[in-house]
PDB file of C-alpha atoms in Angstrom:
ATOM      1  CA  ILE A  18     114.431  61.861 112.470  1.00 95.00           C
ATOM      2  CA  ALA A  19     117.649  61.102 114.349  1.00 96.00           C
ATOM      3  CA  LYS A  20     116.608  63.410 117.212  1.00 98.00           C
ATOM      4  CA  ILE A  21     113.207  61.777 117.445  1.00 98.00           C
ATOM      5  CA  CYS A  22     114.812  58.333 117.466  1.00 97.00           C
ATOM      6  CA  LYS A  23     117.202  59.323 120.238  1.00 97.00           C
ATOM      7  CA  LEU A  24     114.325  60.592 122.397  1.00 97.00           C
ATOM      8  CA  LEU A  25     112.213  57.490 121.771  1.00 96.00           C
ATOM      9  CA  GLU A  26     115.126  55.138 122.377  1.00 93.00           C
ATOM     10  CA  GLY A  27     115.842  56.876 125.692  1.00 94.00           C
ATOM     11  CA  ALA A  28     112.206  56.544 126.737  1.00 94.00           C
ATOM     12  CA  ILE A  29     112.178  52.835 125.912  1.00 91.00           C
ATOM     13  CA  ARG A  30     115.454  52.117 127.691  1.00 89.00           C
ATOM     14  CA  ASN A  31     114.394  54.127 130.745  1.00 92.00           C
ATOM     15  CA  LYS A  32     110.968  52.452 130.848  1.00 91.00           C
ATOM     16  CA  ASN A  33     109.196  55.756 130.254  1.00 95.00           C
ATOM     17  CA  ARG A  34     106.051  56.088 128.217  1.00 97.00           C
ATOM     18  CA  VAL A  35     105.403  57.890 124.963  1.00 98.00           C
ATOM     19  CA  PHE A  36     101.972  59.495 124.666  1.00 98.00           C
ATOM     20  CA  VAL A  37     100.961  60.025 121.039  1.00 98.00           C
ATOM     21  CA  LEU A  38      98.120  62.300 119.972  1.00 98.00           C
ATOM     22  CA  GLY A  39      96.473  64.169 117.141  1.00 98.00           C
ATOM     23  CA  ASN A  40      93.061  64.968 115.654  1.00 97.00           C
ATOM     24  CA  GLY A  41      91.321  63.420 112.647  1.00 97.00           C
ATOM     25  CA  GLY A  42      93.765  61.686 110.313  1.00 97.00           C
ATOM     26  CA  SER A  43      96.545  62.454 112.800  1.00 97.00           C
ATOM     27  CA  ALA A  44      94.552  60.480 115.397  1.00 97.00           C
ATOM     28  CA  ALA A  45      94.615  57.520 113.028  1.00 97.00           C
ATOM     29  CA  VAL A  46      98.384  57.918 112.611  1.00 97.00           C
ATOM     30  CA  SER A  47      98.672  58.040 116.426  1.00 97.00           C
ATOM     31  CA  ASN A  48      96.912  54.685 116.741  1.00 97.00           C
ATOM     32  CA  HIS A  49      99.005  53.170 113.931  1.00 96.00           C
ATOM     33  CA  PHE A  50     102.149  54.537 115.614  1.00 95.00           C
ATOM     34  CA  VAL A  51     101.268  52.824 118.898  1.00 94.00           C
ATOM     35  CA  CYS A  52     100.431  49.544 117.163  1.00 93.00           C
ATOM     36  CA  ASP A  53     103.732  49.370 115.292  1.00 92.00           C
ATOM     37  CA  PHE A  54     105.935  50.434 118.181  1.00 92.00           C
ATOM     38  CA  ASN A  55     104.321  48.315 120.906  1.00 89.00           C
ATOM     39  CA  LYS A  56     104.028  45.167 118.819  1.00 87.00           C
ATOM     40  CA  GLY A  57     107.157  45.519 116.726  1.00 84.00           C
ATOM     41  CA  LEU A  58     109.656  46.823 119.260  1.00 82.00           C
ATOM     42  CA  GLY A  59     108.078  45.191 122.293  1.00 72.00           C
ATOM     43  CA  LYS A  60     108.804  41.698 120.980  1.00 71.00           C
ATOM     44  CA  MET A  61     112.510  42.530 120.569  1.00 73.00           C
ATOM     45  CA  MET A  62     113.101  43.134 124.272  1.00 68.00           C
ATOM     46  CA  LYS A  63     113.612  40.632 127.050  1.00 62.00           C
ATOM     47  CA  ASN A  64     112.643  42.420 130.246  1.00 61.00           C
ATOM     48  CA  ASN A  65     111.375  45.692 128.910  1.00 65.00           C
ATOM     49  CA  LYS A  66     108.456  46.537 126.693  1.00 76.00           C
ATOM     50  CA  ALA A  67     107.865  49.566 124.542  1.00 83.00           C
ATOM     51  CA  LYS A  68     105.274  51.710 126.304  1.00 93.00           C
ATOM     52  CA  PHE A  69     103.524  53.779 123.655  1.00 96.00           C
ATOM     53  CA  ILE A  70     100.029  55.043 124.456  1.00 97.00           C
ATOM     54  CA  SER A  71      97.626  56.699 122.030  1.00 98.00           C
ATOM     55  CA  LEU A  72      95.460  59.356 123.616  1.00 98.00           C
ATOM     56  CA  THR A  73      93.103  59.063 120.639  1.00 97.00           C
ATOM     57  CA  ASN A  74      92.021  55.440 120.865  1.00 95.00           C
ATOM     58  CA  SER A  75      89.204  55.532 123.428  1.00 95.00           C
ATOM     59  CA  ILE A  76      86.132  57.103 121.887  1.00 96.00           C
ATOM     60  CA  GLU A  77      84.333  56.419 125.169  1.00 97.00           C
ATOM     61  CA  LEU A  78      86.812  58.473 127.196  1.00 97.00           C
ATOM     62  CA  ILE A  79      87.162  61.197 124.569  1.00 98.00           C
ATOM     63  CA  THR A  80      83.406  61.729 124.321  1.00 98.00           C
ATOM     64  CA  ALA A  81      82.936  61.590 128.099  1.00 98.00           C
ATOM     65  CA  VAL A  82      85.596  64.262 128.632  1.00 98.00           C
ATOM     66  CA  ALA A  83      84.273  66.332 125.711  1.00 98.00           C
ATOM     67  CA  ASN A  84      80.704  66.148 127.039  1.00 98.00           C
ATOM     68  CA  ASP A  85      81.351  66.520 130.778  1.00 98.00           C
ATOM     69  CA  ILE A  86      84.424  68.764 130.840  1.00 98.00           C
ATOM     70  CA  SER A  87      85.470  70.234 127.482  1.00 98.00           C
ATOM     71  CA  TYR A  88      86.610  68.976 124.095  1.00 98.00           C
ATOM     72  CA  ASN A  89      89.686  71.140 124.647  1.00 98.00           C
ATOM     73  CA  LYS A  90      90.673  68.831 127.534  1.00 98.00           C
ATOM     74  CA  ILE A  91      90.417  65.434 125.798  1.00 98.00           C
ATOM     75  CA  PHE A  92      94.200  65.003 125.842  1.00 98.00           C
ATOM     76  CA  THR A  93      95.161  66.884 129.001  1.00 98.00           C
ATOM     77  CA  ASN A  94      92.607  64.983 131.071  1.00 98.00           C
ATOM     78  CA  GLN A  95      94.349  61.751 130.126  1.00 98.00           C
ATOM     79  CA  LEU A  96      97.820  63.214 130.611  1.00 98.00           C
ATOM     80  CA  GLU A  97      96.869  64.445 134.080  1.00 98.00           C
ATOM     81  CA  ASN A  98      96.008  60.837 134.977  1.00 97.00           C
ATOM     82  CA  PHE A  99      98.970  59.054 133.412  1.00 97.00           C
ATOM     83  CA  TYR A 100     101.927  61.366 132.747  1.00 98.00           C
ATOM     84  CA  GLU A 101     105.051  60.836 134.864  1.00 97.00           C
ATOM     85  CA  LYS A 102     108.347  62.675 134.768  1.00 97.00           C
ATOM     86  CA  GLY A 103     110.515  61.445 131.911  1.00 96.00           C
ATOM     87  CA  ASP A 104     107.615  60.480 129.636  1.00 98.00           C
ATOM     88  CA  ILE A 105     107.423  61.929 126.118  1.00 98.00           C
ATOM     89  CA  ILE A 106     104.447  63.699 124.570  1.00 98.00           C
ATOM     90  CA  TYR A 107     104.449  63.207 120.778  1.00 98.00           C
ATOM     91  CA  ILE A 108     102.010  65.514 118.969  1.00 98.00           C
ATOM     92  CA  MET A 109     101.015  65.522 115.301  1.00 98.00           C
ATOM     93  CA  SER A 110      98.760  68.325 114.082  1.00 98.00           C
ATOM     94  CA  CYS A 111      98.226  69.747 110.610  1.00 97.00           C
ATOM     95  CA  SER A 112      97.378  73.274 111.780  1.00 96.00           C
ATOM     96  CA  GLY A 113      99.099  73.074 115.155  1.00 96.00           C
ATOM     97  CA  LEU A 114      96.453  75.391 116.573  1.00 96.00           C
ATOM     98  CA  SER A 115      93.545  73.184 117.635  1.00 97.00           C
ATOM     99  CA  LYS A 116      92.545  74.100 121.170  1.00 98.00           C
ATOM    100  CA  ASN A 117      93.045  70.540 122.473  1.00 98.00           C
ATOM    101  CA  ILE A 118      96.555  70.535 120.969  1.00 98.00           C
ATOM    102  CA  ILE A 119      97.375  73.897 122.568  1.00 98.00           C
ATOM    103  CA  GLU A 120      96.104  72.587 125.923  1.00 98.00           C
ATOM    104  CA  ALA A 121      98.370  69.536 125.562  1.00 98.00           C
ATOM    105  CA  LEU A 122     101.323  71.835 124.805  1.00 98.00           C
ATOM    106  CA  LYS A 123     100.545  73.963 127.865  1.00 98.00           C
ATOM    107  CA  PHE A 124     100.406  70.827 130.013  1.00 98.00           C
ATOM    108  CA  ALA A 125     103.671  69.539 128.560  1.00 98.00           C
ATOM    109  CA  ASN A 126     105.474  72.816 129.193  1.00 97.00           C
ATOM    110  CA  PHE A 127     104.075  73.110 132.727  1.00 97.00           C
ATOM    111  CA  LYS A 128     105.378  69.594 133.494  1.00 98.00           C
ATOM    112  CA  LYS A 129     108.640  70.257 131.612  1.00 97.00           C
ATOM    113  CA  ALA A 130     107.870  67.174 129.551  1.00 98.00           C
ATOM    114  CA  LYS A 131     109.874  66.083 126.554  1.00 98.00           C
ATOM    115  CA  VAL A 132     107.884  67.078 123.471  1.00 98.00           C
ATOM    116  CA  VAL A 133     107.980  66.073 119.820  1.00 98.00           C
ATOM    117  CA  PHE A 134     105.697  68.401 117.849  1.00 98.00           C
ATOM    118  CA  ILE A 135     105.185  67.844 114.147  1.00 98.00           C
ATOM    119  CA  THR A 136     102.864  70.207 112.319  1.00 98.00           C
ATOM    120  CA  GLY A 137     101.805  70.556 108.724  1.00 97.00           C
ATOM    121  CA  PHE A 138     101.383  74.287 108.307  1.00 96.00           C
ATOM    122  CA  LEU A 139     101.647  76.182 111.566  1.00 94.00           C
ATOM    123  CA  ARG A 140     101.262  79.821 110.585  1.00 90.00           C
ATOM    124  CA  LYS A 141     102.336  81.511 113.793  1.00 90.00           C
ATOM    125  CA  LYS A 142     105.118  81.157 116.311  1.00 91.00           C
ATOM    126  CA  LEU A 143     104.155  79.276 119.448  1.00 94.00           C
ATOM    127  CA  ASN A 144     105.852  80.160 122.703  1.00 94.00           C
ATOM    128  CA  TYR A 145     106.311  76.620 123.941  1.00 96.00           C
ATOM    129  CA  ARG A 146     109.389  74.513 124.463  1.00 96.00           C
ATOM    130  CA  PHE A 147     109.942  71.514 122.192  1.00 97.00           C
ATOM    131  CA  ASN A 148     112.664  68.888 122.094  1.00 98.00           C
ATOM    132  CA  VAL A 149     111.890  68.333 118.425  1.00 98.00           C
ATOM    133  CA  PHE A 150     109.792  70.684 116.287  1.00 97.00           C
ATOM    134  CA  ILE A 151     109.057  70.068 112.618  1.00 97.00           C
ATOM    135  CA  ASN A 152     106.843  72.317 110.494  1.00 97.00           C
ATOM    136  CA  LEU A 153     106.290  70.665 107.125  1.00 98.00           C
ATOM    137  CA  LYS A 154     104.989  73.901 105.557  1.00 96.00           C
ATOM    138  CA  CYS A 155     102.530  71.847 103.562  1.00 96.00           C
ATOM    139  CA  GLU A 156      98.892  72.958 103.482  1.00 93.00           C
ATOM    140  CA  ASN A 157      97.418  69.722 102.172  1.00 97.00           C
ATOM    141  CA  TYR A 158      95.958  67.678 105.029  1.00 97.00           C
ATOM    142  CA  GLY A 159      96.318  64.338 103.257  1.00 97.00           C
ATOM    143  CA  ILE A 160      99.946  64.925 102.350  1.00 98.00           C
ATOM    144  CA  CYS A 161     100.712  66.152 105.887  1.00 98.00           C
ATOM    145  CA  GLU A 162      99.173  63.015 107.379  1.00 98.00           C
ATOM    146  CA  ASP A 163     101.090  60.859 104.903  1.00 98.00           C
ATOM    147  CA  ILE A 164     104.310  62.557 105.976  1.00 98.00           C
ATOM    148  CA  PHE A 165     103.412  62.102 109.673  1.00 98.00           C
ATOM    149  CA  SER A 166     102.991  58.414 108.888  1.00 98.00           C
ATOM    150  CA  SER A 167     106.272  58.307 106.936  1.00 98.00           C
ATOM    151  CA  ILE A 168     108.136  59.916 109.838  1.00 98.00           C
ATOM    152  CA  MET A 169     106.592  57.343 112.166  1.00 97.00           C
ATOM    153  CA  HIS A 170     107.669  54.499 109.885  1.00 97.00           C
ATOM    154  CA  MET A 171     111.205  55.871 109.476  1.00 97.00           C
ATOM    155  CA  THR A 172     111.676  56.226 113.232  1.00 97.00           C
ATOM    156  CA  TYR A 173     110.257  52.753 113.789  1.00 96.00           C
ATOM    157  CA  GLN A 174     112.608  51.208 111.214  1.00 95.00           C
ATOM    158  CA  LYS A 175     115.645  53.002 112.649  1.00 95.00           C
ATOM    159  CA  LEU A 176     114.800  51.885 116.197  1.00 93.00           C
ATOM    160  CA  LYS A 177     114.010  48.361 115.011  1.00 91.00           C
ATOM    161  CA  ILE A 178     117.513  48.123 113.547  1.00 90.00           C
ATOM    162  CA  GLN A 179     119.027  49.548 116.748  1.00 86.00           C
ATOM    163  CA  PHE A 180     117.140  47.186 119.046  1.00 85.00           C
ATOM    164  CA  SER A 181     117.725  44.163 116.818  1.00 82.00           C
ATOM    165  CA  LYS A 182     121.455  44.737 117.363  1.00 78.00           C
ATOM    166  CA  ASP A 183     120.755  44.679 121.113  1.00 72.00           C
ATOM    167  CA  LYS A 184     118.318  41.753 121.185  1.00 65.00           C
ATOM    168  CA  ASN A 185     120.773  39.434 122.889  1.00 59.00           C
ATOM    169  CA  LYS A 186     121.450  42.069 125.543  1.00 55.00           C
ATOM    170  CA  LYS A 187     119.259  42.901 128.505  1.00 50.00           C
ATOM    171  CA  ILE A 188     117.531  46.161 127.588  1.00 45.00           C
TER     172      ILE A 188
END
């Protein structure tokens, strides 16, 4: 959690973006993540806003990419448009092996992006570089998604405390 917080704090202070993504229930956690961080941390800063972007929140874009290009590219298509050096790619995936997740990991490694990858029950070693990798080793989707959400809330609370100490400073 401390490593994740350090990465996220650096992104916020350096005005980088954090792209959050996942499938199914993890997509819902991604949207919740973005809501809490943008609203909650954004209001604590004078000249700087938290820049968290969910790659799961536009059903129009996701279905257009899935239909016209490939479902495997629903995240990388967006990253190709928006990613800039220094941004973070934050991935939550129960299995860790969905093709659109693997494509996002390939993109992240090609760009040498900072990556947080949290998986529920990844059963094989992936040859990608991560700044933070957590395998919960839990094969229950609901519990995995609850833990993804708990990790999100813990990092938010830790950063909220950190930024509330700084709220009178220019961040």
